[in-house]
Short mmCIF file of N, CA and C in Angstrom, two decimals:
data_model
loop_
_atom_site.label_atom_id
_atom_site.label_comp_id
_atom_site.label_asym_id
_atom_site.label_seq_id
_atom_site.Cartn_x
_atom_site.Cartn_y
_atom_site.Cartn_z
N UNK G 1 -30.99 19.14 9.39
CA UNK G 1 -31.29 17.92 10.08
C UNK G 1 -32.07 16.97 9.16
N UNK G 2 -32.93 17.51 8.30
CA UNK G 2 -33.67 16.67 7.38
C UNK G 2 -32.74 15.98 6.39
N UNK G 3 -31.71 16.69 5.93
CA UNK G 3 -30.73 16.08 5.01
C UNK G 3 -29.98 14.94 5.69
N UNK G 4 -29.61 15.16 6.96
CA UNK G 4 -28.91 14.10 7.70
C UNK G 4 -29.80 12.87 7.85
N UNK G 5 -31.08 13.13 8.15
CA UNK G 5 -32.02 12.01 8.32
C UNK G 5 -32.19 11.26 7.00
N UNK G 6 -32.32 11.99 5.89
CA UNK G 6 -32.46 11.37 4.58
C UNK G 6 -31.22 10.55 4.24
N UNK G 7 -30.04 11.08 4.54
CA UNK G 7 -28.80 10.34 4.29
C UNK G 7 -28.73 9.08 5.15
N UNK G 8 -29.19 9.20 6.38
CA UNK G 8 -29.19 8.06 7.29
C UNK G 8 -30.12 6.96 6.77
N UNK G 9 -31.31 7.34 6.35
CA UNK G 9 -32.28 6.36 5.86
C UNK G 9 -31.80 5.73 4.55
N UNK G 10 -31.14 6.51 3.72
CA UNK G 10 -30.71 6.02 2.41
C UNK G 10 -29.51 5.08 2.49
N UNK G 11 -28.86 5.03 3.63
CA UNK G 11 -27.71 4.13 3.77
C UNK G 11 -28.19 2.69 3.64
N UNK G 12 -27.36 1.87 3.04
CA UNK G 12 -27.72 0.48 2.78
C UNK G 12 -28.00 -0.32 4.04
N UNK G 13 -27.27 -0.07 5.11
CA UNK G 13 -27.44 -0.85 6.32
C UNK G 13 -28.83 -0.68 6.92
N UNK G 14 -29.35 0.54 6.88
CA UNK G 14 -30.68 0.79 7.44
C UNK G 14 -31.73 0.08 6.61
N UNK G 15 -31.62 0.15 5.30
CA UNK G 15 -32.59 -0.53 4.45
C UNK G 15 -32.49 -2.05 4.61
N UNK G 16 -31.27 -2.56 4.70
CA UNK G 16 -31.09 -3.99 4.93
C UNK G 16 -31.73 -4.42 6.24
N UNK G 17 -31.56 -3.61 7.27
CA UNK G 17 -32.15 -3.92 8.57
C UNK G 17 -33.67 -3.93 8.48
N UNK G 18 -34.24 -2.94 7.80
CA UNK G 18 -35.69 -2.88 7.66
C UNK G 18 -36.22 -4.12 6.93
N UNK G 19 -35.56 -4.50 5.86
CA UNK G 19 -35.97 -5.70 5.12
C UNK G 19 -35.84 -6.93 6.01
N UNK G 20 -34.75 -6.99 6.78
CA UNK G 20 -34.55 -8.12 7.68
C UNK G 20 -35.64 -8.23 8.74
N UNK G 21 -36.05 -7.09 9.28
CA UNK G 21 -37.11 -7.10 10.30
C UNK G 21 -38.43 -7.57 9.70
N UNK G 22 -38.75 -7.08 8.51
CA UNK G 22 -40.00 -7.47 7.87
C UNK G 22 -40.00 -8.95 7.53
N UNK G 23 -38.92 -9.42 6.94
CA UNK G 23 -38.84 -10.84 6.59
C UNK G 23 -38.79 -11.69 7.86
N UNK G 24 -38.11 -11.19 8.89
CA UNK G 24 -38.06 -11.91 10.16
C UNK G 24 -39.44 -12.08 10.77
N UNK G 25 -40.27 -11.05 10.68
CA UNK G 25 -41.64 -11.15 11.19
C UNK G 25 -42.43 -12.21 10.45
N UNK G 26 -42.31 -12.21 9.14
CA UNK G 26 -43.01 -13.21 8.34
C UNK G 26 -42.46 -14.61 8.63
N UNK G 27 -41.15 -14.69 8.76
CA UNK G 27 -40.51 -15.98 9.05
C UNK G 27 -40.92 -16.48 10.43
N UNK G 28 -41.12 -15.55 11.37
CA UNK G 28 -41.60 -15.93 12.70
C UNK G 28 -42.97 -16.57 12.63
N UNK G 29 -43.84 -16.06 11.76
CA UNK G 29 -45.17 -16.65 11.59
C UNK G 29 -45.08 -18.06 11.03
N UNK G 30 -44.18 -18.25 10.08
CA UNK G 30 -43.99 -19.58 9.50
C UNK G 30 -43.47 -20.54 10.57
N UNK G 31 -42.52 -20.08 11.36
CA UNK G 31 -41.96 -20.94 12.41
C UNK G 31 -43.01 -21.26 13.47
N UNK G 32 -43.84 -20.28 13.81
CA UNK G 32 -44.92 -20.52 14.78
C UNK G 32 -45.88 -21.58 14.26
N UNK G 33 -46.23 -21.49 12.99
CA UNK G 33 -47.12 -22.49 12.40
C UNK G 33 -46.44 -23.86 12.38
N UNK G 34 -45.14 -23.88 12.03
CA UNK G 34 -44.40 -25.14 12.03
C UNK G 34 -44.44 -25.78 13.42
N UNK G 35 -44.22 -24.96 14.44
CA UNK G 35 -44.22 -25.48 15.81
C UNK G 35 -45.62 -25.91 16.25
N UNK G 36 -46.60 -25.02 16.08
CA UNK G 36 -47.95 -25.28 16.58
C UNK G 36 -48.68 -26.37 15.79
N UNK G 37 -48.48 -26.38 14.46
CA UNK G 37 -49.29 -27.26 13.63
C UNK G 37 -48.62 -28.58 13.25
N UNK G 38 -47.27 -28.63 13.33
CA UNK G 38 -46.59 -29.86 12.93
C UNK G 38 -45.80 -30.50 14.06
N UNK G 39 -44.93 -29.75 14.69
CA UNK G 39 -44.00 -30.34 15.66
C UNK G 39 -44.69 -30.68 16.98
N UNK G 40 -45.42 -29.72 17.56
CA UNK G 40 -46.03 -29.99 18.87
C UNK G 40 -47.07 -31.11 18.80
N UNK G 41 -47.91 -31.19 17.76
CA UNK G 41 -48.80 -32.36 17.70
C UNK G 41 -48.04 -33.69 17.59
N UNK G 42 -46.93 -33.67 16.86
CA UNK G 42 -46.11 -34.88 16.75
C UNK G 42 -45.49 -35.24 18.09
N UNK G 43 -44.97 -34.25 18.79
CA UNK G 43 -44.40 -34.48 20.12
C UNK G 43 -45.48 -34.98 21.07
N UNK G 44 -46.66 -34.36 21.01
CA UNK G 44 -47.77 -34.82 21.84
C UNK G 44 -48.17 -36.24 21.54
N UNK G 45 -48.19 -36.60 20.25
CA UNK G 45 -48.53 -37.96 19.86
C UNK G 45 -47.48 -38.95 20.38
N UNK G 46 -46.19 -38.57 20.29
CA UNK G 46 -45.14 -39.45 20.78
C UNK G 46 -45.24 -39.69 22.28
N UNK G 47 -45.75 -38.68 23.00
CA UNK G 47 -45.89 -38.81 24.45
C UNK G 47 -47.31 -39.22 24.85
N UNK G 48 -48.04 -39.85 23.96
CA UNK G 48 -49.35 -40.40 24.30
C UNK G 48 -50.49 -39.41 24.21
N UNK G 49 -50.50 -38.56 23.24
CA UNK G 49 -51.62 -37.64 23.03
C UNK G 49 -51.59 -36.40 23.91
N UNK G 50 -50.43 -36.03 24.40
CA UNK G 50 -50.31 -34.89 25.28
C UNK G 50 -50.38 -33.61 24.46
N UNK G 51 -51.21 -32.66 24.90
CA UNK G 51 -51.27 -31.35 24.28
C UNK G 51 -50.62 -30.36 25.25
N UNK G 52 -49.42 -29.91 24.90
CA UNK G 52 -48.67 -29.05 25.81
C UNK G 52 -49.38 -27.73 26.10
N UNK G 53 -50.16 -27.23 25.14
CA UNK G 53 -50.83 -25.96 25.37
C UNK G 53 -51.88 -26.08 26.46
N UNK G 54 -52.29 -27.29 26.79
CA UNK G 54 -53.28 -27.50 27.84
C UNK G 54 -52.69 -27.62 29.23
N UNK G 55 -51.37 -27.54 29.35
CA UNK G 55 -50.75 -27.62 30.67
C UNK G 55 -50.69 -26.23 31.28
N UNK G 56 -51.36 -26.08 32.40
CA UNK G 56 -51.37 -24.79 33.08
C UNK G 56 -51.65 -25.00 34.56
N UNK G 57 -51.38 -23.97 35.31
CA UNK G 57 -51.64 -23.97 36.74
C UNK G 57 -52.59 -22.82 37.01
N UNK G 58 -53.77 -23.14 37.55
CA UNK G 58 -54.77 -22.11 37.84
C UNK G 58 -54.42 -21.45 39.17
N UNK G 59 -54.37 -20.11 39.18
CA UNK G 59 -53.99 -19.37 40.38
C UNK G 59 -55.18 -18.76 41.12
N UNK G 60 -56.29 -18.69 40.46
CA UNK G 60 -57.46 -18.07 41.07
C UNK G 60 -58.71 -18.88 40.81
N UNK G 61 -59.80 -18.39 41.38
CA UNK G 61 -61.08 -19.07 41.22
C UNK G 61 -61.67 -18.81 39.85
N UNK G 62 -62.47 -19.78 39.41
CA UNK G 62 -63.18 -19.64 38.14
C UNK G 62 -64.44 -18.83 38.43
N UNK G 63 -64.74 -17.81 37.62
CA UNK G 63 -65.94 -17.01 37.85
C UNK G 63 -67.21 -17.86 37.75
N UNK G 64 -68.22 -17.48 38.50
CA UNK G 64 -69.49 -18.23 38.50
C UNK G 64 -70.16 -18.17 37.14
N UNK G 65 -69.91 -17.13 36.37
CA UNK G 65 -70.55 -16.99 35.06
C UNK G 65 -69.86 -17.82 33.98
N UNK G 66 -68.75 -18.44 34.30
CA UNK G 66 -67.99 -19.24 33.32
C UNK G 66 -68.71 -20.55 33.08
N UNK G 67 -68.98 -20.87 31.80
CA UNK G 67 -69.71 -22.09 31.46
C UNK G 67 -68.87 -23.10 30.69
N UNK G 68 -67.61 -22.76 30.40
CA UNK G 68 -66.76 -23.64 29.62
C UNK G 68 -66.11 -24.72 30.46
N UNK G 69 -65.22 -25.43 29.83
CA UNK G 69 -64.50 -26.52 30.48
C UNK G 69 -63.43 -25.95 31.41
N UNK G 70 -63.29 -26.52 32.61
CA UNK G 70 -62.25 -26.03 33.52
C UNK G 70 -60.84 -26.46 33.10
N UNK G 71 -60.74 -27.25 32.04
CA UNK G 71 -59.42 -27.67 31.55
C UNK G 71 -59.04 -26.99 30.22
N UNK G 72 -59.85 -26.02 29.79
CA UNK G 72 -59.59 -25.30 28.54
C UNK G 72 -58.80 -24.04 28.85
N UNK G 73 -57.50 -24.08 28.57
CA UNK G 73 -56.60 -22.97 28.89
C UNK G 73 -57.02 -21.67 28.21
N UNK G 74 -57.30 -21.75 26.92
CA UNK G 74 -57.64 -20.53 26.17
C UNK G 74 -58.93 -19.91 26.68
N UNK G 75 -59.93 -20.74 26.96
CA UNK G 75 -61.22 -20.21 27.45
C UNK G 75 -61.08 -19.62 28.85
N UNK G 76 -60.32 -20.30 29.71
CA UNK G 76 -60.12 -19.77 31.06
C UNK G 76 -59.35 -18.45 31.02
N UNK G 77 -58.37 -18.38 30.16
CA UNK G 77 -57.59 -17.15 30.03
C UNK G 77 -58.48 -16.01 29.52
N UNK G 78 -59.34 -16.33 28.55
CA UNK G 78 -60.26 -15.32 28.02
C UNK G 78 -61.26 -14.87 29.07
N UNK G 79 -61.59 -15.76 29.99
CA UNK G 79 -62.54 -15.42 31.06
C UNK G 79 -61.88 -14.61 32.17
N UNK G 80 -60.59 -14.43 32.10
CA UNK G 80 -59.89 -13.61 33.09
C UNK G 80 -59.39 -14.37 34.30
N UNK G 81 -59.35 -15.68 34.21
CA UNK G 81 -58.83 -16.49 35.33
C UNK G 81 -57.31 -16.39 35.32
N UNK G 82 -56.69 -16.08 36.47
CA UNK G 82 -55.22 -16.02 36.50
C UNK G 82 -54.62 -17.42 36.35
N UNK G 83 -53.73 -17.57 35.36
CA UNK G 83 -53.16 -18.87 35.04
C UNK G 83 -51.66 -18.74 34.80
N UNK G 84 -50.93 -19.80 35.06
CA UNK G 84 -49.55 -19.93 34.63
C UNK G 84 -49.57 -21.00 33.54
N UNK G 85 -49.35 -20.58 32.32
CA UNK G 85 -49.43 -21.49 31.18
C UNK G 85 -48.07 -22.04 30.81
N UNK G 86 -47.55 -22.97 31.62
CA UNK G 86 -46.21 -23.50 31.35
C UNK G 86 -46.18 -24.36 30.10
N UNK G 87 -47.28 -24.96 29.70
CA UNK G 87 -47.33 -25.72 28.46
C UNK G 87 -47.18 -24.80 27.26
N UNK G 88 -47.84 -23.66 27.31
CA UNK G 88 -47.71 -22.67 26.24
C UNK G 88 -46.28 -22.14 26.21
N UNK G 89 -45.68 -21.96 27.39
CA UNK G 89 -44.29 -21.50 27.46
C UNK G 89 -43.35 -22.51 26.81
N UNK G 90 -43.59 -23.80 27.04
CA UNK G 90 -42.76 -24.84 26.42
C UNK G 90 -42.88 -24.74 24.90
N UNK G 91 -44.09 -24.52 24.40
CA UNK G 91 -44.30 -24.37 22.97
C UNK G 91 -43.53 -23.18 22.41
N UNK G 92 -43.56 -22.06 23.12
CA UNK G 92 -42.85 -20.85 22.67
C UNK G 92 -41.34 -21.07 22.70
N UNK G 93 -40.83 -21.78 23.70
CA UNK G 93 -39.39 -22.07 23.77
C UNK G 93 -38.97 -22.95 22.60
N UNK G 94 -39.76 -23.96 22.30
CA UNK G 94 -39.45 -24.82 21.15
C UNK G 94 -39.49 -24.01 19.86
N UNK G 95 -40.48 -23.12 19.74
CA UNK G 95 -40.57 -22.22 18.58
C UNK G 95 -39.30 -21.38 18.46
N UNK G 96 -38.83 -20.82 19.56
CA UNK G 96 -37.61 -20.01 19.55
C UNK G 96 -36.39 -20.85 19.14
N UNK G 97 -36.27 -22.05 19.68
CA UNK G 97 -35.13 -22.89 19.35
C UNK G 97 -35.10 -23.26 17.87
N UNK G 98 -36.26 -23.52 17.30
CA UNK G 98 -36.33 -23.82 15.87
C UNK G 98 -35.90 -22.61 15.06
N UNK G 99 -36.43 -21.44 15.41
CA UNK G 99 -36.08 -20.21 14.71
C UNK G 99 -34.60 -19.91 14.84
N UNK G 100 -34.05 -20.05 16.04
CA UNK G 100 -32.63 -19.79 16.26
C UNK G 100 -31.77 -20.76 15.46
N UNK G 101 -32.17 -22.02 15.37
CA UNK G 101 -31.40 -23.00 14.61
C UNK G 101 -31.42 -22.68 13.12
N UNK G 102 -32.58 -22.27 12.61
CA UNK G 102 -32.67 -21.92 11.19
C UNK G 102 -31.83 -20.69 10.88
N UNK G 103 -31.87 -19.69 11.76
CA UNK G 103 -31.03 -18.50 11.57
C UNK G 103 -29.56 -18.88 11.62
N UNK G 104 -29.19 -19.78 12.53
CA UNK G 104 -27.82 -20.26 12.61
C UNK G 104 -27.39 -20.90 11.29
N UNK G 105 -28.26 -21.74 10.72
CA UNK G 105 -27.93 -22.38 9.44
C UNK G 105 -27.78 -21.35 8.32
N UNK G 106 -28.64 -20.35 8.32
CA UNK G 106 -28.54 -19.30 7.29
C UNK G 106 -27.23 -18.52 7.42
N UNK G 107 -26.89 -18.11 8.65
CA UNK G 107 -25.66 -17.35 8.87
C UNK G 107 -24.44 -18.20 8.54
N UNK G 108 -24.49 -19.45 8.90
CA UNK G 108 -23.37 -20.36 8.61
C UNK G 108 -23.17 -20.49 7.10
N UNK G 109 -24.26 -20.64 6.35
CA UNK G 109 -24.17 -20.75 4.89
C UNK G 109 -23.64 -19.46 4.27
N UNK G 110 -24.14 -18.32 4.73
CA UNK G 110 -23.67 -17.04 4.20
C UNK G 110 -22.19 -16.86 4.50
N UNK G 111 -21.76 -17.21 5.70
CA UNK G 111 -20.34 -17.10 6.05
C UNK G 111 -19.47 -17.96 5.14
N UNK G 112 -19.94 -19.17 4.81
CA UNK G 112 -19.17 -20.04 3.91
C UNK G 112 -19.08 -19.43 2.51
N UNK G 113 -20.19 -18.88 2.03
CA UNK G 113 -20.19 -18.27 0.70
C UNK G 113 -19.27 -17.06 0.66
N UNK G 114 -19.32 -16.23 1.69
CA UNK G 114 -18.46 -15.04 1.74
C UNK G 114 -17.00 -15.46 1.84
N UNK G 115 -16.69 -16.46 2.65
CA UNK G 115 -15.31 -16.93 2.77
C UNK G 115 -14.80 -17.48 1.44
N UNK G 116 -15.64 -18.21 0.72
CA UNK G 116 -15.24 -18.75 -0.58
C UNK G 116 -15.00 -17.63 -1.59
N UNK G 117 -15.84 -16.60 -1.56
CA UNK G 117 -15.67 -15.48 -2.47
C UNK G 117 -14.39 -14.71 -2.15
N UNK G 118 -14.10 -14.54 -0.87
CA UNK G 118 -12.86 -13.86 -0.48
C UNK G 118 -11.64 -14.69 -0.86
N UNK G 119 -11.75 -16.00 -0.74
CA UNK G 119 -10.65 -16.87 -1.12
C UNK G 119 -10.39 -16.79 -2.63
N UNK G 120 -11.47 -16.81 -3.40
CA UNK G 120 -11.33 -16.69 -4.86
C UNK G 120 -10.71 -15.34 -5.23
N UNK G 121 -11.12 -14.32 -4.55
CA UNK G 121 -10.59 -12.98 -4.83
C UNK G 121 -9.11 -12.90 -4.47
N UNK G 122 -8.74 -13.52 -3.37
CA UNK G 122 -7.34 -13.48 -2.92
C UNK G 122 -6.44 -14.32 -3.82
N UNK G 123 -6.94 -15.43 -4.34
CA UNK G 123 -6.12 -16.30 -5.18
C UNK G 123 -6.17 -15.92 -6.65
N UNK G 124 -7.00 -15.01 -7.01
CA UNK G 124 -7.07 -14.55 -8.39
C UNK G 124 -7.90 -15.45 -9.28
N UNK G 125 -8.71 -16.31 -8.71
CA UNK G 125 -9.56 -17.18 -9.50
C UNK G 125 -10.79 -16.47 -10.03
N UNK G 126 -10.98 -15.27 -9.61
CA UNK G 126 -12.15 -14.52 -10.05
C UNK G 126 -12.01 -14.15 -11.52
N UNK G 127 -13.10 -14.07 -12.23
CA UNK G 127 -13.02 -13.71 -13.65
C UNK G 127 -12.51 -12.27 -13.80
N UNK G 128 -11.83 -12.00 -14.91
CA UNK G 128 -11.30 -10.65 -15.09
C UNK G 128 -12.43 -9.64 -15.21
N UNK G 129 -12.14 -8.43 -14.81
CA UNK G 129 -13.14 -7.37 -14.87
C UNK G 129 -13.41 -7.00 -16.32
N UNK G 130 -14.62 -6.59 -16.60
CA UNK G 130 -15.00 -6.18 -17.96
C UNK G 130 -14.30 -4.87 -18.29
N UNK G 131 -14.00 -4.71 -19.58
CA UNK G 131 -13.36 -3.49 -20.03
C UNK G 131 -14.32 -2.31 -19.88
N UNK G 132 -13.79 -1.14 -19.59
CA UNK G 132 -14.65 0.05 -19.52
C UNK G 132 -15.28 0.34 -20.88
N UNK G 133 -16.39 1.05 -20.86
CA UNK G 133 -17.14 1.32 -22.09
C UNK G 133 -16.32 2.12 -23.08
N UNK G 134 -15.48 3.05 -22.62
CA UNK G 134 -14.70 3.85 -23.56
C UNK G 134 -13.65 3.02 -24.28
N UNK G 135 -13.08 2.03 -23.60
CA UNK G 135 -12.11 1.15 -24.25
C UNK G 135 -12.79 0.30 -25.31
N UNK G 136 -13.96 -0.21 -25.00
CA UNK G 136 -14.72 -1.01 -25.96
C UNK G 136 -15.06 -0.17 -27.19
N UNK G 137 -15.49 1.06 -26.96
CA UNK G 137 -15.82 1.96 -28.07
C UNK G 137 -14.59 2.24 -28.94
N UNK G 138 -13.46 2.50 -28.32
CA UNK G 138 -12.23 2.75 -29.09
C UNK G 138 -11.83 1.52 -29.91
N UNK G 139 -12.00 0.33 -29.36
CA UNK G 139 -11.70 -0.88 -30.13
C UNK G 139 -12.62 -1.01 -31.33
N UNK G 140 -13.90 -0.71 -31.16
CA UNK G 140 -14.84 -0.78 -32.27
C UNK G 140 -14.46 0.21 -33.37
N UNK G 141 -14.07 1.42 -32.98
CA UNK G 141 -13.64 2.43 -33.95
C UNK G 141 -12.40 1.95 -34.70
N UNK G 142 -11.43 1.39 -33.96
CA UNK G 142 -10.21 0.87 -34.58
C UNK G 142 -10.54 -0.22 -35.58
N UNK G 143 -11.41 -1.16 -35.20
CA UNK G 143 -11.76 -2.26 -36.11
C UNK G 143 -12.48 -1.75 -37.35
N UNK G 144 -13.34 -0.75 -37.18
CA UNK G 144 -14.05 -0.18 -38.32
C UNK G 144 -13.08 0.53 -39.27
N UNK G 145 -12.09 1.23 -38.73
CA UNK G 145 -11.09 1.89 -39.56
C UNK G 145 -10.25 0.87 -40.32
N UNK G 146 -9.92 -0.25 -39.69
CA UNK G 146 -9.17 -1.31 -40.37
C UNK G 146 -9.97 -1.86 -41.54
N UNK G 147 -11.27 -2.07 -41.32
CA UNK G 147 -12.14 -2.59 -42.39
C UNK G 147 -12.18 -1.64 -43.57
N UNK G 148 -12.28 -0.35 -43.29
CA UNK G 148 -12.32 0.66 -44.37
C UNK G 148 -11.00 0.70 -45.15
N UNK G 149 -9.89 0.61 -44.44
CA UNK G 149 -8.59 0.62 -45.10
C UNK G 149 -8.39 -0.62 -45.96
N UNK G 150 -8.86 -1.77 -45.54
CA UNK G 150 -8.73 -3.00 -46.29
C UNK G 150 -9.63 -2.98 -47.53
N UNK G 151 -10.74 -2.30 -47.45
CA UNK G 151 -11.68 -2.25 -48.56
C UNK G 151 -11.14 -1.38 -49.71
N UNK G 152 -10.17 -0.51 -49.50
CA UNK G 152 -9.63 0.36 -50.54
C UNK G 152 -8.74 -0.36 -51.41
#
């Protein structure tokens, strides 16, 4: 069973998937920053200074010990007040749409490159394959023998 597991892990698809998941996680962080730090402030500015993360619906009472602002979503959430954060949800949906669009562009580009490579391969436009090492060695030996014969 250990050999089967090792063979499974060593397959290229599993390693490619692992790399994809790791890069996807990092790419998700970049997209989140793009959404939170660039796009949503711009959208808020276009709509008159609206901060979407501040849109929420309070479902319960604010605790008596709470001293923060009743309009601060993050502070109320940290205080344990039940909230529906639809503004935060809008931000996450926009984040997802940006990520999905970028992945679409990447897949589309890769598909075009693969199709072009297959077309070149089918039409014979691909460069000829390199000679095997033994053929190259035999040619070198032949050329050296010719040089020796000419020198006599």
